[in-house]
């Protein structure tokens, strides 16, 4: 059965990225006194792009698996 992914771990990584809630993500910052702070707009944009690419790869893989 053809697949887009070389190994199972790559697919699992894309599934995790696809189901990430980008808008509600926060980070733990050591440089700001160990507080949890939101991502800035540039980082959110990059995370959205990564999520979109992961979702696209998953859809392409699903199409490739069709009989």
PDB file with one MODEL, atoms N, CA, C and O in Angstrom:
MODEL        1
ATOM      1  N   UNK A   1       0.842  -1.173   0.000  1.00  0.00           N
ATOM      2  CA  UNK A   1       0.000   0.000   0.000  1.00  0.00           C
ATOM      3  C   UNK A   1       0.892   1.243   0.000  1.00  0.00           C
ATOM      4  O   UNK A   1       1.721   1.399   0.897  1.00  0.00           O
ATOM      5  N   UNK A   2       0.741   2.125  -0.982  1.00  0.00           N
ATOM      6  CA  UNK A   2       1.594   3.320  -1.042  1.00  0.00           C
ATOM      7  C   UNK A   2       1.253   4.298   0.085  1.00  0.00           C
ATOM      8  O   UNK A   2       0.103   4.437   0.502  1.00  0.00           O
ATOM      9  N   UNK A   3       2.286   4.953   0.546  1.00  0.00           N
ATOM     10  CA  UNK A   3       2.091   5.950   1.593  1.00  0.00           C
ATOM     11  C   UNK A   3       3.074   7.098   1.391  1.00  0.00           C
ATOM     12  O   UNK A   3       4.119   6.926   0.763  1.00  0.00           O
ATOM     13  N   UNK A   4       2.747   8.228   1.904  1.00  0.00           N
ATOM     14  CA  UNK A   4       3.580   9.413   1.785  1.00  0.00           C
ATOM     15  C   UNK A   4       4.717   9.410   2.807  1.00  0.00           C
ATOM     16  O   UNK A   4       5.753  10.039   2.589  1.00  0.00           O
ATOM     17  N   UNK A   5       4.525   8.710   3.908  1.00  0.00           N
ATOM     18  CA  UNK A   5       5.460   8.750   5.024  1.00  0.00           C
ATOM     19  C   UNK A   5       6.473   7.612   4.961  1.00  0.00           C
ATOM     20  O   UNK A   5       6.150   6.495   4.556  1.00  0.00           O
ATOM     21  N   UNK A   6       7.704   7.917   5.370  1.00  0.00           N
ATOM     22  CA  UNK A   6       8.762   6.908   5.378  1.00  0.00           C
ATOM     23  C   UNK A   6       8.629   5.976   6.575  1.00  0.00           C
ATOM     24  O   UNK A   6       8.925   4.784   6.486  1.00  0.00           O
ATOM     25  N   UNK A   7       8.179   6.536   7.701  1.00  0.00           N
ATOM     26  CA  UNK A   7       8.000   5.703   8.894  1.00  0.00           C
ATOM     27  C   UNK A   7       6.750   6.175   9.652  1.00  0.00           C
ATOM     28  O   UNK A   7       6.219   7.258   9.406  1.00  0.00           O
ATOM     29  N   UNK A   8       6.315   5.344  10.556  1.00  0.00           N
ATOM     30  CA  UNK A   8       5.096   5.626  11.323  1.00  0.00           C
ATOM     31  C   UNK A   8       5.243   6.885  12.168  1.00  0.00           C
ATOM     32  O   UNK A   8       4.278   7.628  12.349  1.00  0.00           O
ATOM     33  N   UNK A   9       6.432   7.128  12.681  1.00  0.00           N
ATOM     34  CA  UNK A   9       6.660   8.287  13.547  1.00  0.00           C
ATOM     35  C   UNK A   9       6.405   9.612  12.828  1.00  0.00           C
ATOM     36  O   UNK A   9       5.930  10.570  13.438  1.00  0.00           O
ATOM     37  N   UNK A  10       6.720   9.666  11.531  1.00  0.00           N
ATOM     38  CA  UNK A  10       6.458  10.888  10.764  1.00  0.00           C
ATOM     39  C   UNK A  10       4.962  11.171  10.694  1.00  0.00           C
ATOM     40  O   UNK A  10       4.531  12.317  10.824  1.00  0.00           O
ATOM     41  N   UNK A  11       4.178  10.120  10.489  1.00  0.00           N
ATOM     42  CA  UNK A  11       2.723  10.295  10.421  1.00  0.00           C
ATOM     43  C   UNK A  11       2.163  10.714  11.782  1.00  0.00           C
ATOM     44  O   UNK A  11       1.289  11.578  11.860  1.00  0.00           O
ATOM     45  N   UNK A  12       2.662  10.105  12.838  1.00  0.00           N
ATOM     46  CA  UNK A  12       2.214  10.459  14.192  1.00  0.00           C
ATOM     47  C   UNK A  12       2.527  11.924  14.479  1.00  0.00           C
ATOM     48  O   UNK A  12       1.714  12.629  15.076  1.00  0.00           O
ATOM     49  N   UNK A  13       3.696  12.380  14.057  1.00  0.00           N
ATOM     50  CA  UNK A  13       4.067  13.784  14.252  1.00  0.00           C
ATOM     51  C   UNK A  13       3.097  14.714  13.534  1.00  0.00           C
ATOM     52  O   UNK A  13       2.698  15.742  14.081  1.00  0.00           O
ATOM     53  N   UNK A  14       2.715  14.355  12.305  1.00  0.00           N
ATOM     54  CA  UNK A  14       1.766  15.183  11.565  1.00  0.00           C
ATOM     55  C   UNK A  14       0.381  15.166  12.207  1.00  0.00           C
ATOM     56  O   UNK A  14      -0.308  16.186  12.217  1.00  0.00           O
ATOM     57  N   UNK A  15      -0.031  14.022  12.742  1.00  0.00           N
ATOM     58  CA  UNK A  15      -1.328  13.951  13.423  1.00  0.00           C
ATOM     59  C   UNK A  15      -1.319  14.867  14.643  1.00  0.00           C
ATOM     60  O   UNK A  15      -2.289  15.584  14.888  1.00  0.00           O
ATOM     61  N   UNK A  16      -0.246  14.847  15.398  1.00  0.00           N
ATOM     62  CA  UNK A  16      -0.154  15.720  16.574  1.00  0.00           C
ATOM     63  C   UNK A  16      -0.177  17.193  16.173  1.00  0.00           C
ATOM     64  O   UNK A  16      -0.834  18.006  16.822  1.00  0.00           O
ATOM     65  N   UNK A  17       0.538  17.533  15.110  1.00  0.00           N
ATOM     66  CA  UNK A  17       0.526  18.921  14.636  1.00  0.00           C
ATOM     67  C   UNK A  17      -0.859  19.330  14.147  1.00  0.00           C
ATOM     68  O   UNK A  17      -1.300  20.453  14.391  1.00  0.00           O
ATOM     69  N   UNK A  18      -1.542  18.425  13.461  1.00  0.00           N
ATOM     70  CA  UNK A  18      -2.855  18.748  12.901  1.00  0.00           C
ATOM     71  C   UNK A  18      -3.896  18.993  13.990  1.00  0.00           C
ATOM     72  O   UNK A  18      -4.808  19.798  13.797  1.00  0.00           O
ATOM     73  N   UNK A  19      -3.775  18.320  15.119  1.00  0.00           N
ATOM     74  CA  UNK A  19      -4.756  18.474  16.188  1.00  0.00           C
ATOM     75  C   UNK A  19      -4.347  19.476  17.257  1.00  0.00           C
ATOM     76  O   UNK A  19      -5.020  19.589  18.282  1.00  0.00           O
ATOM     77  N   UNK A  20      -3.266  20.199  17.042  1.00  0.00           N
ATOM     78  CA  UNK A  20      -2.808  21.213  17.989  1.00  0.00           C
ATOM     79  C   UNK A  20      -3.730  22.428  17.950  1.00  0.00           C
ATOM     80  O   UNK A  20      -4.121  22.885  16.876  1.00  0.00           O
ATOM     81  N   UNK A  21      -4.075  22.945  19.122  1.00  0.00           N
ATOM     82  CA  UNK A  21      -4.865  24.168  19.216  1.00  0.00           C
ATOM     83  C   UNK A  21      -3.896  25.349  19.231  1.00  0.00           C
ATOM     84  O   UNK A  21      -3.384  25.735  20.282  1.00  0.00           O
ATOM     85  N   UNK A  22      -3.658  25.904  18.070  1.00  0.00           N
ATOM     86  CA  UNK A  22      -2.672  26.980  17.925  1.00  0.00           C
ATOM     87  C   UNK A  22      -3.097  28.224  18.680  1.00  0.00           C
ATOM     88  O   UNK A  22      -2.269  28.872  19.321  1.00  0.00           O
ATOM     89  N   UNK A  23      -4.365  28.564  18.616  1.00  0.00           N
ATOM     90  CA  UNK A  23      -4.843  29.809  19.234  1.00  0.00           C
ATOM     91  C   UNK A  23      -4.753  29.767  20.757  1.00  0.00           C
ATOM     92  O   UNK A  23      -4.603  30.812  21.391  1.00  0.00           O
ATOM     93  N   UNK A  24      -4.842  28.599  21.345  1.00  0.00           N
ATOM     94  CA  UNK A  24      -4.797  28.488  22.794  1.00  0.00           C
ATOM     95  C   UNK A  24      -3.442  28.082  23.341  1.00  0.00           C
ATOM     96  O   UNK A  24      -3.309  27.807  24.533  1.00  0.00           O
ATOM     97  N   UNK A  25      -2.435  28.041  22.479  1.00  0.00           N
ATOM     98  CA  UNK A  25      -1.104  27.597  22.900  1.00  0.00           C
ATOM     99  C   UNK A  25      -0.390  28.679  23.700  1.00  0.00           C
ATOM    100  O   UNK A  25      -0.459  29.864  23.373  1.00  0.00           O
ATOM    101  N   UNK A  26       0.288  28.252  24.744  1.00  0.00           N
ATOM    102  CA  UNK A  26       1.137  29.149  25.531  1.00  0.00           C
ATOM    103  C   UNK A  26       2.486  28.471  25.710  1.00  0.00           C
ATOM    104  O   UNK A  26       2.622  27.267  25.494  1.00  0.00           O
ATOM    105  N   UNK A  27       3.462  29.244  26.100  1.00  0.00           N
ATOM    106  CA  UNK A  27       4.798  28.685  26.294  1.00  0.00           C
ATOM    107  C   UNK A  27       5.320  29.049  27.677  1.00  0.00           C
ATOM    108  O   UNK A  27       4.891  30.028  28.287  1.00  0.00           O
ATOM    109  N   UNK A  28       6.239  28.252  28.147  1.00  0.00           N
ATOM    110  CA  UNK A  28       6.896  28.495  29.422  1.00  0.00           C
ATOM    111  C   UNK A  28       8.183  29.249  29.120  1.00  0.00           C
ATOM    112  O   UNK A  28       9.050  28.743  28.408  1.00  0.00           O
ATOM    113  N   UNK A  29       8.308  30.444  29.653  1.00  0.00           N
ATOM    114  CA  UNK A  29       9.443  31.300  29.319  1.00  0.00           C
ATOM    115  C   UNK A  29      10.409  31.405  30.496  1.00  0.00           C
ATOM    116  O   UNK A  29      10.048  31.870  31.577  1.00  0.00           O
ATOM    117  N   UNK A  30      11.630  30.968  30.263  1.00  0.00           N
ATOM    118  CA  UNK A  30      12.663  31.105  31.289  1.00  0.00           C
ATOM    119  C   UNK A  30      13.210  32.525  31.355  1.00  0.00           C
ATOM    120  O   UNK A  30      13.688  32.958  32.403  1.00  0.00           O
ATOM    121  N   UNK A  31      13.142  33.248  30.248  1.00  0.00           N
ATOM    122  CA  UNK A  31      13.690  34.603  30.216  1.00  0.00           C
ATOM    123  C   UNK A  31      12.753  35.634  30.839  1.00  0.00           C
ATOM    124  O   UNK A  31      13.174  36.756  31.122  1.00  0.00           O
ATOM    125  N   UNK A  32      11.496  35.274  31.053  1.00  0.00           N
ATOM    126  CA  UNK A  32      10.540  36.189  31.672  1.00  0.00           C
ATOM    127  C   UNK A  32      10.135  35.705  33.062  1.00  0.00           C
ATOM    128  O   UNK A  32       8.969  35.805  33.443  1.00  0.00           O
ATOM    129  N   UNK A  33      11.074  35.194  33.798  1.00  0.00           N
ATOM    130  CA  UNK A  33      10.807  34.804  35.182  1.00  0.00           C
ATOM    131  C   UNK A  33      10.033  33.512  35.327  1.00  0.00           C
ATOM    132  O   UNK A  33       9.355  33.317  36.336  1.00  0.00           O
ATOM    133  N   UNK A  34      10.112  32.634  34.362  1.00  0.00           N
ATOM    134  CA  UNK A  34       9.432  31.345  34.458  1.00  0.00           C
ATOM    135  C   UNK A  34       7.925  31.432  34.327  1.00  0.00           C
ATOM    136  O   UNK A  34       7.211  30.568  34.836  1.00  0.00           O
ATOM    137  N   UNK A  35       7.434  32.446  33.662  1.00  0.00           N
ATOM    138  CA  UNK A  35       5.985  32.603  33.491  1.00  0.00           C
ATOM    139  C   UNK A  35       5.531  31.902  32.220  1.00  0.00           C
ATOM    140  O   UNK A  35       6.325  31.623  31.322  1.00  0.00           O
ATOM    141  N   UNK A  36       4.250  31.630  32.171  1.00  0.00           N
ATOM    142  CA  UNK A  36       3.640  31.110  30.951  1.00  0.00           C
ATOM    143  C   UNK A  36       3.090  32.308  30.184  1.00  0.00           C
ATOM    144  O   UNK A  36       2.235  33.042  30.679  1.00  0.00           O
ATOM    145  N   UNK A  37       3.592  32.490  28.974  1.00  0.00           N
ATOM    146  CA  UNK A  37       3.192  33.636  28.167  1.00  0.00           C
ATOM    147  C   UNK A  37       2.695  33.151  26.799  1.00  0.00           C
ATOM    148  O   UNK A  37       3.098  32.083  26.337  1.00  0.00           O
ATOM    149  N   UNK A  38       1.834  33.921  26.162  1.00  0.00           N
ATOM    150  CA  UNK A  38       1.352  33.523  24.827  1.00  0.00           C
ATOM    151  C   UNK A  38       2.437  33.741  23.779  1.00  0.00           C
ATOM    152  O   UNK A  38       3.370  34.518  23.981  1.00  0.00           O
ATOM    153  N   UNK A  39       2.299  33.045  22.665  1.00  0.00           N
ATOM    154  CA  UNK A  39       3.210  33.235  21.546  1.00  0.00           C
ATOM    155  C   UNK A  39       2.924  34.581  20.888  1.00  0.00           C
ATOM    156  O   UNK A  39       1.796  35.074  20.923  1.00  0.00           O
ATOM    157  N   UNK A  40       3.954  35.167  20.290  1.00  0.00           N
ATOM    158  CA  UNK A  40       3.703  36.410  19.553  1.00  0.00           C
ATOM    159  C   UNK A  40       3.144  36.074  18.162  1.00  0.00           C
ATOM    160  O   UNK A  40       3.093  34.906  17.776  1.00  0.00           O
ATOM    161  N   UNK A  41       2.735  37.085  17.430  1.00  0.00           N
ATOM    162  CA  UNK A  41       1.996  36.879  16.173  1.00  0.00           C
ATOM    163  C   UNK A  41       2.826  36.157  15.111  1.00  0.00           C
ATOM    164  O   UNK A  41       2.286  35.359  14.344  1.00  0.00           O
ATOM    165  N   UNK A  42       4.107  36.424  15.061  1.00  0.00           N
ATOM    166  CA  UNK A  42       4.971  35.749  14.076  1.00  0.00           C
ATOM    167  C   UNK A  42       5.033  34.259  14.368  1.00  0.00           C
ATOM    168  O   UNK A  42       4.925  33.439  13.457  1.00  0.00           O
ATOM    169  N   UNK A  43       5.205  33.906  15.636  1.00  0.00           N
ATOM    170  CA  UNK A  43       5.252  32.487  16.008  1.00  0.00           C
ATOM    171  C   UNK A  43       3.913  31.802  15.749  1.00  0.00           C
ATOM    172  O   UNK A  43       3.883  30.653  15.308  1.00  0.00           O
ATOM    173  N   UNK A  44       2.809  32.491  16.015  1.00  0.00           N
ATOM    174  CA  UNK A  44       1.493  31.922  15.734  1.00  0.00           C
ATOM    175  C   UNK A  44       1.303  31.685  14.237  1.00  0.00           C
ATOM    176  O   UNK A  44       0.727  30.674  13.835  1.00  0.00           O
ATOM    177  N   UNK A  45       1.780  32.599  13.426  1.00  0.00           N
ATOM    178  CA  UNK A  45       1.680  32.438  11.976  1.00  0.00           C
ATOM    179  C   UNK A  45       2.469  31.216  11.518  1.00  0.00           C
ATOM    180  O   UNK A  45       1.989  30.438  10.694  1.00  0.00           O
ATOM    181  N   UNK A  46       3.664  31.049  12.044  1.00  0.00           N
ATOM    182  CA  UNK A  46       4.474  29.879  11.692  1.00  0.00           C
ATOM    183  C   UNK A  46       3.814  28.581  12.153  1.00  0.00           C
ATOM    184  O   UNK A  46       3.846  27.578  11.441  1.00  0.00           O
ATOM    185  N   UNK A  47       3.226  28.604  13.325  1.00  0.00           N
ATOM    186  CA  UNK A  47       2.541  27.415  13.831  1.00  0.00           C
ATOM    187  C   UNK A  47       1.320  27.080  12.973  1.00  0.00           C
ATOM    188  O   UNK A  47       1.038  25.910  12.716  1.00  0.00           O
ATOM    189  N   UNK A  48       0.600  28.113  12.532  1.00  0.00           N
ATOM    190  CA  UNK A  48      -0.552  27.884  11.647  1.00  0.00           C
ATOM    191  C   UNK A  48      -0.114  27.270  10.325  1.00  0.00           C
ATOM    192  O   UNK A  48      -0.775  26.369   9.808  1.00  0.00           O
ATOM    193  N   UNK A  49       1.006  27.756   9.771  1.00  0.00           N
ATOM    194  CA  UNK A  49       1.517  27.210   8.517  1.00  0.00           C
ATOM    195  C   UNK A  49       1.940  25.755   8.683  1.00  0.00           C
ATOM    196  O   UNK A  49       1.653  24.924   7.820  1.00  0.00           O
ATOM    197  N   UNK A  50       2.623  25.439   9.790  1.00  0.00           N
ATOM    198  CA  UNK A  50       3.030  24.060  10.056  1.00  0.00           C
ATOM    199  C   UNK A  50       1.815  23.152  10.191  1.00  0.00           C
ATOM    200  O   UNK A  50       1.812  22.027   9.691  1.00  0.00           O
ATOM    201  N   UNK A  51       0.786  23.644  10.866  1.00  0.00           N
ATOM    202  CA  UNK A  51      -0.440  22.873  11.038  1.00  0.00           C
ATOM    203  C   UNK A  51      -1.115  22.625   9.694  1.00  0.00           C
ATOM    204  O   UNK A  51      -1.574  21.513   9.428  1.00  0.00           O
ATOM    205  N   UNK A  52      -1.180  23.646   8.848  1.00  0.00           N
ATOM    206  CA  UNK A  52      -1.801  23.500   7.531  1.00  0.00           C
ATOM    207  C   UNK A  52      -1.028  22.505   6.669  1.00  0.00           C
ATOM    208  O   UNK A  52      -1.636  21.693   5.970  1.00  0.00           O
ATOM    209  N   UNK A  53       0.284  22.557   6.710  1.00  0.00           N
ATOM    210  CA  UNK A  53       1.091  21.619   5.926  1.00  0.00           C
ATOM    211  C   UNK A  53       0.910  20.189   6.433  1.00  0.00           C
ATOM    212  O   UNK A  53       0.834  19.256   5.633  1.00  0.00           O
ATOM    213  N   UNK A  54       0.840  20.010   7.738  1.00  0.00           N
ATOM    214  CA  UNK A  54       0.629  18.669   8.302  1.00  0.00           C
ATOM    215  C   UNK A  54      -0.731  18.128   7.887  1.00  0.00           C
ATOM    216  O   UNK A  54      -0.852  16.955   7.536  1.00  0.00           O
ATOM    217  N   UNK A  55      -1.750  18.972   7.926  1.00  0.00           N
ATOM    218  CA  UNK A  55      -3.085  18.541   7.512  1.00  0.00           C
ATOM    219  C   UNK A  55      -3.099  18.180   6.024  1.00  0.00           C
ATOM    220  O   UNK A  55      -3.742  17.207   5.630  1.00  0.00           O
ATOM    221  N   UNK A  56      -2.403  18.946   5.211  1.00  0.00           N
ATOM    222  CA  UNK A  56      -2.336  18.663   3.777  1.00  0.00           C
ATOM    223  C   UNK A  56      -1.639  17.326   3.518  1.00  0.00           C
ATOM    224  O   UNK A  56      -2.094  16.536   2.691  1.00  0.00           O
ATOM    225  N   UNK A  57      -0.533  17.073   4.227  1.00  0.00           N
ATOM    226  CA  UNK A  57       0.163  15.795   4.063  1.00  0.00           C
ATOM    227  C   UNK A  57      -0.719  14.628   4.478  1.00  0.00           C
ATOM    228  O   UNK A  57      -0.699  13.577   3.837  1.00  0.00           O
ATOM    229  N   UNK A  58      -1.494  14.805   5.545  1.00  0.00           N
ATOM    230  CA  UNK A  58      -2.392  13.735   5.985  1.00  0.00           C
ATOM    231  C   UNK A  58      -3.481  13.455   4.947  1.00  0.00           C
ATOM    232  O   UNK A  58      -3.831  12.298   4.711  1.00  0.00           O
ATOM    233  N   UNK A  59      -4.012  14.496   4.335  1.00  0.00           N
ATOM    234  CA  UNK A  59      -5.035  14.315   3.301  1.00  0.00           C
ATOM    235  C   UNK A  59      -4.439  13.621   2.076  1.00  0.00           C
ATOM    236  O   UNK A  59      -5.053  12.710   1.520  1.00  0.00           O
ATOM    237  N   UNK A  60      -3.254  14.045   1.656  1.00  0.00           N
ATOM    238  CA  UNK A  60      -2.596  13.413   0.511  1.00  0.00           C
ATOM    239  C   UNK A  60      -2.327  11.950   0.812  1.00  0.00           C
ATOM    240  O   UNK A  60      -2.538  11.094  -0.047  1.00  0.00           O
ATOM    241  N   UNK A  61      -1.866  11.652   2.013  1.00  0.00           N
ATOM    242  CA  UNK A  61      -1.609  10.257   2.398  1.00  0.00           C
ATOM    243  C   UNK A  61      -2.889   9.435   2.374  1.00  0.00           C
ATOM    244  O   UNK A  61      -2.878   8.282   1.941  1.00  0.00           O
ATOM    245  N   UNK A  62      -3.979  10.008   2.829  1.00  0.00           N
ATOM    246  CA  UNK A  62      -5.263   9.303   2.840  1.00  0.00           C
ATOM    247  C   UNK A  62      -5.719   9.009   1.408  1.00  0.00           C
ATOM    248  O   UNK A  62      -6.235   7.927   1.129  1.00  0.00           O
ATOM    249  N   UNK A  63      -5.529   9.960   0.515  1.00  0.00           N
ATOM    250  CA  UNK A  63      -5.893   9.751  -0.887  1.00  0.00           C
ATOM    251  C   UNK A  63      -5.024   8.666  -1.517  1.00  0.00           C
ATOM    252  O   UNK A  63      -5.509   7.851  -2.301  1.00  0.00           O
ATOM    253  N   UNK A  64      -3.742   8.661  -1.169  1.00  0.00           N
ATOM    254  CA  UNK A  64      -2.842   7.641  -1.708  1.00  0.00           C
ATOM    255  C   UNK A  64      -3.216   6.237  -1.248  1.00  0.00           C
ATOM    256  O   UNK A  64      -2.960   5.267  -1.961  1.00  0.00           O
ATOM    257  N   UNK A  65      -3.809   6.116  -0.083  1.00  0.00           N
ATOM    258  CA  UNK A  65      -4.182   4.806   0.458  1.00  0.00           C
ATOM    259  C   UNK A  65      -5.483   4.262  -0.092  1.00  0.00           C
ATOM    260  O   UNK A  65      -5.805   3.095   0.132  1.00  0.00           O
ATOM    261  N   UNK A  66      -6.244   5.087  -0.813  1.00  0.00           N
ATOM    262  CA  UNK A  66      -7.515   4.613  -1.368  1.00  0.00           C
ATOM    263  C   UNK A  66      -7.258   3.513  -2.393  1.00  0.00           C
ATOM    264  O   UNK A  66      -6.270   3.565  -3.126  1.00  0.00           O
ATOM    265  N   UNK A  67      -8.137   2.525  -2.446  1.00  0.00           N
ATOM    266  CA  UNK A  67      -7.947   1.412  -3.402  1.00  0.00           C
ATOM    267  C   UNK A  67      -8.170   1.818  -4.838  1.00  0.00           C
ATOM    268  O   UNK A  67      -8.046   0.990  -5.741  1.00  0.00           O
TER     269      UNK A  67
ENDMDL
END
